[in-house]
PDB file of C-alpha atoms and ligand atoms in Angstrom:
ATOM      1  CA  MET A 104      -2.740  45.409  31.018  1.00  0.00           C
ATOM      2  CA  LYS A 105      -0.333  45.624  33.693  1.00  0.00           C
ATOM      3  CA  LEU A 106       0.906  42.955  36.264  1.00  0.00           C
ATOM      4  CA  HIS A 107       2.271  44.204  39.797  1.00  0.00           C
ATOM      5  CA  THR A 108       3.676  42.134  42.183  1.00  0.00           C
ATOM      6  CA  ILE A 109       2.299  42.723  45.582  1.00  0.00           C
ATOM      7  CA  GLY A 110       3.563  39.771  47.478  1.00  0.00           C
ATOM      8  CA  TYR A 111       5.613  37.368  46.117  1.00  0.00           C
ATOM      9  CA  TRP A 112       7.603  35.020  49.137  1.00  0.00           C
ATOM     10  CA  GLY A 113       6.604  31.354  49.926  1.00  0.00           C
ATOM     11  CA  ALA A 114       4.811  29.969  53.203  1.00  0.00           C
ATOM     12  CA  TYR A 115       5.119  33.414  55.343  1.00  0.00           C
ATOM     13  CA  PRO A 116       6.405  36.980  54.219  1.00  0.00           C
ATOM     14  CA  ASN A 117      10.054  38.482  54.664  1.00  0.00           C
ATOM     15  CA  VAL A 118      10.219  41.433  56.897  1.00  0.00           C
ATOM     16  CA  ASN A 119       8.236  44.081  55.528  1.00  0.00           C
ATOM     17  CA  GLU A 120       6.983  42.240  52.551  1.00  0.00           C
ATOM     18  CA  ALA A 121       4.244  39.881  52.035  1.00  0.00           C
ATOM     19  CA  THR A 122       3.782  36.167  50.778  1.00  0.00           C
ATOM     20  CA  SER A 123       1.440  35.342  47.126  1.00  0.00           C
ATOM     21  CA  CYS A 124      -0.813  37.982  45.873  1.00  0.00           C
ATOM     22  CA  TYR A 125      -1.345  40.081  42.422  1.00  0.00           C
ATOM     23  CA  LEU A 126      -2.944  42.908  40.878  1.00  0.00           C
ATOM     24  CA  VAL A 127      -3.695  43.097  37.440  1.00  0.00           C
ATOM     25  CA  GLU A 128      -5.121  46.026  35.823  1.00  0.00           C
ATOM     26  CA  ASP A 129      -6.241  47.569  32.737  1.00  0.00           C
ATOM     27  CA  ASN A 130      -7.832  51.161  32.669  1.00  0.00           C
ATOM     28  CA  GLN A 131     -11.421  49.705  32.938  1.00  0.00           C
ATOM     29  CA  THR A 132     -10.747  46.383  35.542  1.00  0.00           C
ATOM     30  CA  LYS A 133      -9.143  45.555  38.496  1.00  0.00           C
ATOM     31  CA  ILE A 134      -8.089  41.346  39.742  1.00  0.00           C
ATOM     32  CA  LEU A 135      -6.352  40.321  42.444  1.00  0.00           C
ATOM     33  CA  LEU A 136      -4.653  37.020  42.255  1.00  0.00           C
ATOM     34  CA  ASP A 137      -4.276  35.103  45.031  1.00  0.00           C
ATOM     35  CA  CYS A 138      -4.355  37.497  48.660  1.00  0.00           C
ATOM     36  CA  GLY A 139      -1.743  36.129  50.733  1.00  0.00           C
ATOM     37  CA  SER A 140       0.048  37.497  54.526  1.00  0.00           C
ATOM     38  CA  GLY A 141       0.757  40.920  53.992  1.00  0.00           C
ATOM     39  CA  ALA A 142      -0.564  41.511  50.956  1.00  0.00           C
ATOM     40  CA  LEU A 143      -3.772  43.988  51.980  1.00  0.00           C
ATOM     41  CA  SER A 144      -1.177  46.506  53.163  1.00  0.00           C
ATOM     42  CA  LYS A 145       1.503  45.907  50.181  1.00  0.00           C
ATOM     43  CA  LEU A 146      -1.748  47.011  47.656  1.00  0.00           C
ATOM     44  CA  GLN A 147      -2.477  49.882  49.373  1.00  0.00           C
ATOM     45  CA  ASN A 148       0.603  51.631  47.994  1.00  0.00           C
ATOM     46  CA  VAL A 149      -0.865  50.733  44.256  1.00  0.00           C
ATOM     47  CA  ILE A 150      -4.650  50.688  44.326  1.00  0.00           C
ATOM     48  CA  LYS A 151      -7.370  51.949  46.908  1.00  0.00           C
ATOM     49  CA  LEU A 152      -8.875  49.249  48.003  1.00  0.00           C
ATOM     50  CA  GLU A 153     -12.334  50.314  46.605  1.00  0.00           C
ATOM     51  CA  GLU A 154     -11.444  50.017  43.520  1.00  0.00           C
ATOM     52  CA  LEU A 155     -11.051  45.837  43.219  1.00  0.00           C
ATOM     53  CA  ASP A 156     -13.669  44.324  41.333  1.00  0.00           C
ATOM     54  CA  ALA A 157     -12.451  40.564  42.136  1.00  0.00           C
ATOM     55  CA  VAL A 158     -10.267  38.048  44.127  1.00  0.00           C
ATOM     56  CA  PHE A 159      -9.168  35.016  42.681  1.00  0.00           C
ATOM     57  CA  ILE A 160      -7.811  32.375  45.200  1.00  0.00           C
ATOM     58  CA  SER A 161      -5.960  29.943  43.692  1.00  0.00           C
ATOM     59  CA  HIS A 162      -5.614  27.484  46.321  1.00  0.00           C
ATOM     60  CA  THR A 163      -6.060  27.370  50.249  1.00  0.00           C
ATOM     61  CA  HIS A 164      -2.886  27.367  51.618  1.00  0.00           C
ATOM     62  CA  THR A 165      -2.751  30.525  53.806  1.00  0.00           C
ATOM     63  CA  ASP A 166       0.735  31.948  52.245  1.00  0.00           C
ATOM     64  CA  HIS A 167      -2.396  32.693  49.001  1.00  0.00           C
ATOM     65  CA  MET A 168      -5.433  33.592  51.011  1.00  0.00           C
ATOM     66  CA  ALA A 169      -4.060  34.545  55.241  1.00  0.00           C
ATOM     67  CA  ASP A 170      -5.255  38.427  53.939  1.00  0.00           C
ATOM     68  CA  ILE A 171      -8.537  37.873  52.812  1.00  0.00           C
ATOM     69  CA  TYR A 172      -9.850  38.171  56.254  1.00  0.00           C
ATOM     70  CA  SER A 173      -8.414  41.125  56.555  1.00  0.00           C
ATOM     71  CA  LEU A 174     -10.134  42.134  53.220  1.00  0.00           C
ATOM     72  CA  GLU A 175     -13.735  41.242  54.036  1.00  0.00           C
ATOM     73  CA  TYR A 176     -13.220  43.814  57.517  1.00  0.00           C
ATOM     74  CA  ALA A 177     -11.622  46.634  54.689  1.00  0.00           C
ATOM     75  CA  MET A 178     -15.263  45.792  52.640  1.00  0.00           C
ATOM     76  CA  LEU A 179     -17.284  45.781  55.784  1.00  0.00           C
ATOM     77  CA  ILE A 180     -15.884  49.413  56.780  1.00  0.00           C
ATOM     78  CA  LEU A 181     -15.609  50.735  53.132  1.00  0.00           C
ATOM     79  CA  HIS A 182     -19.767  49.411  52.812  1.00  0.00           C
ATOM     80  CA  GLN A 183     -20.390  51.223  56.349  1.00  0.00           C
ATOM     81  CA  LEU A 184     -18.954  54.450  54.612  1.00  0.00           C
ATOM     82  CA  GLY A 185     -20.716  54.288  51.767  1.00  0.00           C
ATOM     83  CA  LYS A 186     -17.267  54.259  49.472  1.00  0.00           C
ATOM     84  CA  ARG A 187     -18.707  50.930  47.812  1.00  0.00           C
ATOM     85  CA  LYS A 188     -21.938  49.650  47.206  1.00  0.00           C
ATOM     86  CA  GLU A 189     -21.772  45.903  46.020  1.00  0.00           C
ATOM     87  CA  PRO A 190     -19.863  42.682  47.464  1.00  0.00           C
ATOM     88  CA  LEU A 191     -16.808  41.851  46.404  1.00  0.00           C
ATOM     89  CA  ASP A 192     -16.515  38.640  44.320  1.00  0.00           C
ATOM     90  CA  VAL A 193     -14.429  36.446  45.460  1.00  0.00           C
ATOM     91  CA  TYR A 194     -13.647  33.080  43.624  1.00  0.00           C
ATOM     92  CA  VAL A 195     -11.751  30.083  45.087  1.00  0.00           C
ATOM     93  CA  TYR A 196     -10.285  26.857  43.974  1.00  0.00           C
ATOM     94  CA  THR A 197     -11.351  23.790  45.988  1.00  0.00           C
ATOM     95  CA  ASP A 198     -13.256  20.415  46.984  1.00  0.00           C
ATOM     96  CA  ASN A 199     -14.661  22.668  50.279  1.00  0.00           C
ATOM     97  CA  ILE A 200     -16.475  25.647  49.687  1.00  0.00           C
ATOM     98  CA  SER A 201     -16.353  26.152  53.551  1.00  0.00           C
ATOM     99  CA  ASP A 202     -12.856  26.594  53.914  1.00  0.00           C
ATOM    100  CA  LEU A 203     -13.783  30.313  53.031  1.00  0.00           C
ATOM    101  CA  SER A 204     -16.323  31.433  55.229  1.00  0.00           C
ATOM    102  CA  PHE A 205     -16.680  34.825  55.570  1.00  0.00           C
ATOM    103  CA  GLU A 206     -18.651  36.723  59.035  1.00  0.00           C
ATOM    104  CA  PHE A 207     -19.929  39.412  56.281  1.00  0.00           C
ATOM    105  CA  PRO A 208     -20.816  37.893  52.857  1.00  0.00           C
ATOM    106  CA  HIS A 209     -23.288  40.657  52.761  1.00  0.00           C
ATOM    107  CA  VAL A 210     -19.681  42.416  51.695  1.00  0.00           C
ATOM    108  CA  MET A 211     -17.638  39.251  50.331  1.00  0.00           C
ATOM    109  CA  GLN A 212     -19.558  36.798  47.790  1.00  0.00           C
ATOM    110  CA  VAL A 213     -18.046  33.645  47.145  1.00  0.00           C
ATOM    111  CA  HIS A 214     -18.096  31.602  44.012  1.00  0.00           C
ATOM    112  CA  PRO A 215     -16.306  28.401  43.467  1.00  0.00           C
ATOM    113  CA  ILE A 216     -14.348  28.162  40.454  1.00  0.00           C
ATOM    114  CA  HIS A 217     -15.060  25.697  37.605  1.00  0.00           C
ATOM    115  CA  LEU A 218     -12.179  24.584  35.519  1.00  0.00           C
ATOM    116  CA  ALA A 219     -14.113  24.141  32.779  1.00  0.00           C
ATOM    117  CA  GLU A 220     -15.685  28.226  32.981  1.00  0.00           C
ATOM    118  CA  SER A 221     -14.067  31.236  31.838  1.00  0.00           C
ATOM    119  CA  VAL A 222     -14.904  34.374  34.041  1.00  0.00           C
ATOM    120  CA  ASN A 223     -14.828  37.610  32.933  1.00  0.00           C
ATOM    121  CA  ILE A 224     -14.618  40.272  35.182  1.00  0.00           C
ATOM    122  CA  GLY A 225     -15.174  43.707  33.351  1.00  0.00           C
ATOM    123  CA  SER A 226     -12.577  44.113  30.259  1.00  0.00           C
ATOM    124  CA  LEU A 227     -10.238  41.234  31.559  1.00  0.00           C
ATOM    125  CA  SER A 228     -10.867  37.225  30.695  1.00  0.00           C
ATOM    126  CA  VAL A 229      -9.943  34.287  33.574  1.00  0.00           C
ATOM    127  CA  THR A 230      -9.732  30.327  32.683  1.00  0.00           C
ATOM    128  CA  PHE A 231      -8.278  28.046  34.529  1.00  0.00           C
ATOM    129  CA  ALA A 232      -5.896  24.584  34.725  1.00  0.00           C
ATOM    130  CA  GLU A 233      -5.497  22.295  37.844  1.00  0.00           C
ATOM    131  CA  THR A 234      -2.073  22.463  38.888  1.00  0.00           C
ATOM    132  CA  ILE A 235      -0.102  19.130  40.639  1.00  0.00           C
ATOM    133  CA  HIS A 236      -0.109  19.976  44.370  1.00  0.00           C
ATOM    134  CA  GLU A 237      -0.837  19.226  47.781  1.00  0.00           C
ATOM    135  CA  ILE A 238      -4.857  19.933  47.648  1.00  0.00           C
ATOM    136  CA  PRO A 239      -6.379  21.624  44.928  1.00  0.00           C
ATOM    137  CA  CYS A 240      -5.085  24.517  42.886  1.00  0.00           C
ATOM    138  CA  CYS A 241      -5.457  26.430  39.585  1.00  0.00           C
ATOM    139  CA  ALA A 242      -3.224  27.940  37.446  1.00  0.00           C
ATOM    140  CA  MET A 243      -5.130  30.932  36.026  1.00  0.00           C
ATOM    141  CA  LYS A 244      -4.534  32.735  32.330  1.00  0.00           C
ATOM    142  CA  ILE A 245      -5.567  36.311  32.241  1.00  0.00           C
ATOM    143  CA  SER A 246      -6.601  37.944  28.786  1.00  0.00           C
ATOM    144  CA  ASP A 247      -7.625  41.613  27.723  1.00  0.00           C
ATOM    145  CA  PRO A 248      -9.218  42.503  25.113  1.00  0.00           C
ATOM    146  CA  HIS A 249      -6.519  43.200  23.177  1.00  0.00           C
ATOM    147  CA  GLY A 250      -5.105  39.531  23.037  1.00  0.00           C
ATOM    148  CA  ASN A 251      -2.531  40.171  25.546  1.00  0.00           C
ATOM    149  CA  VAL A 252      -2.145  37.220  27.650  1.00  0.00           C
ATOM    150  CA  LEU A 253      -0.652  36.526  31.062  1.00  0.00           C
ATOM    151  CA  VAL A 254      -0.362  33.058  32.815  1.00  0.00           C
ATOM    152  CA  TYR A 255      -0.280  33.037  36.651  1.00  0.00           C
ATOM    153  CA  SER A 256       0.853  29.241  37.841  1.00  0.00           C
ATOM    154  CA  ALA A 257       0.052  29.399  41.381  1.00  0.00           C
ATOM    155  CA  ASP A 258       1.831  26.426  43.135  1.00  0.00           C
ATOM    156  CA  THR A 259       2.659  23.471  40.904  1.00  0.00           C
ATOM    157  CA  GLY A 260       4.727  20.121  40.325  1.00  0.00           C
ATOM    158  CA  TYR A 261       6.518  20.076  37.039  1.00  0.00           C
ATOM    159  CA  SER A 262       2.687  19.433  34.542  1.00  0.00           C
ATOM    160  CA  LYS A 263       2.450  18.922  31.044  1.00  0.00           C
ATOM    161  CA  ARG A 264      -0.909  20.838  31.321  1.00  0.00           C
ATOM    162  CA  LEU A 265       0.688  23.986  32.456  1.00  0.00           C
ATOM    163  CA  ILE A 266       3.097  23.547  29.562  1.00  0.00           C
ATOM    164  CA  ASP A 267      -0.343  23.626  27.406  1.00  0.00           C
ATOM    165  CA  PHE A 268      -1.988  26.388  29.147  1.00  0.00           C
ATOM    166  CA  ALA A 269       0.370  29.120  28.997  1.00  0.00           C
ATOM    167  CA  ASP A 270       1.191  28.473  25.362  1.00  0.00           C
ATOM    168  CA  LYS A 271       2.630  31.445  23.974  1.00  0.00           C
ATOM    169  CA  ALA A 272       1.967  33.528  26.759  1.00  0.00           C
ATOM    170  CA  ASP A 273       3.142  37.222  26.768  1.00  0.00           C
ATOM    171  CA  THR A 274       4.284  36.670  30.131  1.00  0.00           C
ATOM    172  CA  LEU A 275       4.289  33.175  32.765  1.00  0.00           C
ATOM    173  CA  LEU A 276       4.472  34.048  36.222  1.00  0.00           C
ATOM    174  CA  ILE A 277       5.883  31.028  37.775  1.00  0.00           C
ATOM    175  CA  GLU A 278       6.301  29.683  41.275  1.00  0.00           C
ATOM    176  CA  CYS A 279      10.131  28.942  41.446  1.00  0.00           C
ATOM    177  CA  SER A 280      10.600  27.246  44.903  1.00  0.00           C
ATOM    178  CA  PHE A 281      13.453  25.659  44.957  1.00  0.00           C
ATOM    179  CA  TYR A 282      17.129  25.808  43.573  1.00  0.00           C
ATOM    180  CA  ALA A 283      18.202  23.508  40.870  1.00  0.00           C
ATOM    181  CA  GLU A 284      20.584  21.134  43.562  1.00  0.00           C
ATOM    182  CA  GLN A 285      16.831  20.306  45.527  1.00  0.00           C
ATOM    183  CA  GLN A 286      15.085  19.423  42.204  1.00  0.00           C
ATOM    184  CA  GLY A 287      12.969  16.327  42.791  1.00  0.00           C
ATOM    185  CA  LEU A 288      12.739  16.390  46.886  1.00  0.00           C
ATOM    186  CA  THR A 289       9.689  17.789  47.624  1.00  0.00           C
ATOM    187  CA  LYS A 290       6.498  17.621  45.290  1.00  0.00           C
ATOM    188  CA  GLY A 291       3.608  20.015  44.584  1.00  0.00           C
ATOM    189  CA  HIS A 292       6.444  23.009  43.763  1.00  0.00           C
ATOM    190  CA  LEU A 293       9.043  23.668  40.742  1.00  0.00           C
ATOM    191  CA  ALA A 294      12.784  23.925  41.406  1.00  0.00           C
ATOM    192  CA  SER A 295      14.721  26.307  38.874  1.00  0.00           C
ATOM    193  CA  TYR A 296      15.393  23.963  36.082  1.00  0.00           C
ATOM    194  CA  GLU A 297      11.937  22.482  35.753  1.00  0.00           C
ATOM    195  CA  VAL A 298      10.492  26.390  35.686  1.00  0.00           C
ATOM    196  CA  ALA A 299      13.132  26.792  32.671  1.00  0.00           C
ATOM    197  CA  ASP A 300      11.710  23.514  31.050  1.00  0.00           C
ATOM    198  CA  ILE A 301       7.889  24.613  31.159  1.00  0.00           C
ATOM    199  CA  ALA A 302       8.907  28.187  30.463  1.00  0.00           C
ATOM    200  CA  SER A 303      11.479  27.256  26.827  1.00  0.00           C
ATOM    201  CA  LYS A 304       8.607  24.346  25.810  1.00  0.00           C
ATOM    202  CA  ALA A 305       5.695  26.694  26.058  1.00  0.00           C
ATOM    203  CA  ALA A 306       7.390  29.178  24.488  1.00  0.00           C
ATOM    204  CA  VAL A 307       6.069  32.313  26.207  1.00  0.00           C
ATOM    205  CA  LYS A 308       8.039  35.847  26.316  1.00  0.00           C
ATOM    206  CA  ASN A 309       8.693  36.759  29.600  1.00  0.00           C
ATOM    207  CA  ILE A 310       8.926  34.848  32.673  1.00  0.00           C
ATOM    208  CA  ILE A 311       8.869  36.421  36.458  1.00  0.00           C
ATOM    209  CA  LEU A 312       9.769  33.729  38.761  1.00  0.00           C
ATOM    210  CA  THR A 313       7.927  34.061  41.947  1.00  0.00           C
ATOM    211  CA  HIS A 314       7.025  32.135  45.535  1.00  0.00           C
ATOM    212  CA  PHE A 315      10.514  32.141  46.714  1.00  0.00           C
ATOM    213  CA  PRO A 316      12.039  30.296  48.855  1.00  0.00           C
ATOM    214  CA  HIS A 317      13.864  31.653  52.751  1.00  0.00           C
ATOM    215  CA  TYR A 318      17.237  30.636  52.179  1.00  0.00           C
ATOM    216  CA  GLY A 319      20.322  30.878  49.619  1.00  0.00           C
ATOM    217  CA  ASN A 320      20.247  33.635  47.348  1.00  0.00           C
ATOM    218  CA  ILE A 321      17.229  34.133  45.174  1.00  0.00           C
ATOM    219  CA  ASN A 322      19.283  35.696  42.569  1.00  0.00           C
ATOM    220  CA  GLN A 323      21.094  32.214  41.850  1.00  0.00           C
ATOM    221  CA  LEU A 324      17.149  31.416  40.811  1.00  0.00           C
ATOM    222  CA  LYS A 325      17.261  33.605  38.006  1.00  0.00           C
ATOM    223  CA  GLU A 326      20.673  32.956  36.985  1.00  0.00           C
ATOM    224  CA  GLU A 327      19.612  29.054  37.200  1.00  0.00           C
ATOM    225  CA  VAL A 328      16.579  29.403  35.098  1.00  0.00           C
ATOM    226  CA  LYS A 329      18.594  31.703  32.422  1.00  0.00           C
ATOM    227  CA  SER A 330      21.471  28.789  31.853  1.00  0.00           C
ATOM    228  CA  LYS A 331      18.522  26.877  30.782  1.00  0.00           C
ATOM    229  CA  THR A 332      16.606  29.226  28.181  1.00  0.00           C
ATOM    230  CA  ASP A 333      17.186  32.742  26.279  1.00  0.00           C
ATOM    231  CA  GLN A 334      14.058  34.039  27.433  1.00  0.00           C
ATOM    232  CA  SER A 335      13.840  37.273  29.679  1.00  0.00           C
ATOM    233  CA  VAL A 336      13.433  36.340  33.344  1.00  0.00           C
ATOM    234  CA  TYR A 337      12.646  38.613  36.088  1.00  0.00           C
ATOM    235  CA  LEU A 338      12.718  38.259  39.911  1.00  0.00           C
ATOM    236  CA  ALA A 339       9.216  39.170  41.541  1.00  0.00           C
ATOM    237  CA  LYS A 340       9.954  42.204  43.849  1.00  0.00           C
ATOM    238  CA  GLU A 341       8.503  45.099  45.738  1.00  0.00           C
ATOM    239  CA  GLY A 342       7.663  47.634  43.043  1.00  0.00           C
ATOM    240  CA  LEU A 343       8.036  45.505  40.238  1.00  0.00           C
ATOM    241  CA  THR A 344       5.168  47.037  37.417  1.00  0.00           C
ATOM    242  CA  ILE A 345       4.957  45.092  34.317  1.00  0.00           C
ATOM    243  CA  THR A 346       2.990  46.036  31.047  1.00  0.00           C
ATOM    244  CA  ILE A 347       1.337  42.732  29.083  1.00  0.00           C
TER     245      ILE A 347
HETATM  246 ZN1   ZN B 272       2.112  28.917  48.112  1.00  0.00          ZN
HETATM  247 ZN1   ZN B 273       0.420  25.691  48.287  1.00  0.00          ZN
END
């Protein structure tokens, strides 16, 4: 399968960019992990919107779901044009499912994520683990039929559960919201050394950093993680595609 990083900023998008959004695809299936601000525009550089099979929303902070309502209008128009017949399945982790209510439910079908239940979309299987965040939020593990595994941390503080969940994953796509010197100042997000600790203990092959702060030099985040681990470390960026 392939991972495309569509949006990777925390909070709000940088100029001409997008917040959290990742496309995972193989030759049968295309799923979106989060759908943040600016994502819908960027996503169309990679696929046609009618090709989407499902969307998974890790939590209801707007940097992870702002564009889901623009996607609803896109689906409505694609239905009207006859380019799409089925509703788009939208899976969301929340303690209040009415947080995600659509005006046109015949084009967007909402499903609550239950941590104990996996979801199969085409050839891909998705499982979940709760993270440490201000509101309910879940990490996701995507597995393909060949046994390749991607884990996406979503938003989280330091979590032993995430280490276990990501154990020996091929790729860990993990939030890195803070520089090392900021560690401990804010709960519910990770600083660079914590990312390195989680990734080394989980023994993942590749680390992709994402959910960046809007200050400092984000290359420093990569250098800080690399200083604590010998795993391969990448920064999410526009156009980044990784085969997993
Ligand atoms: Zn976020
Ligand atoms: Zn959040």
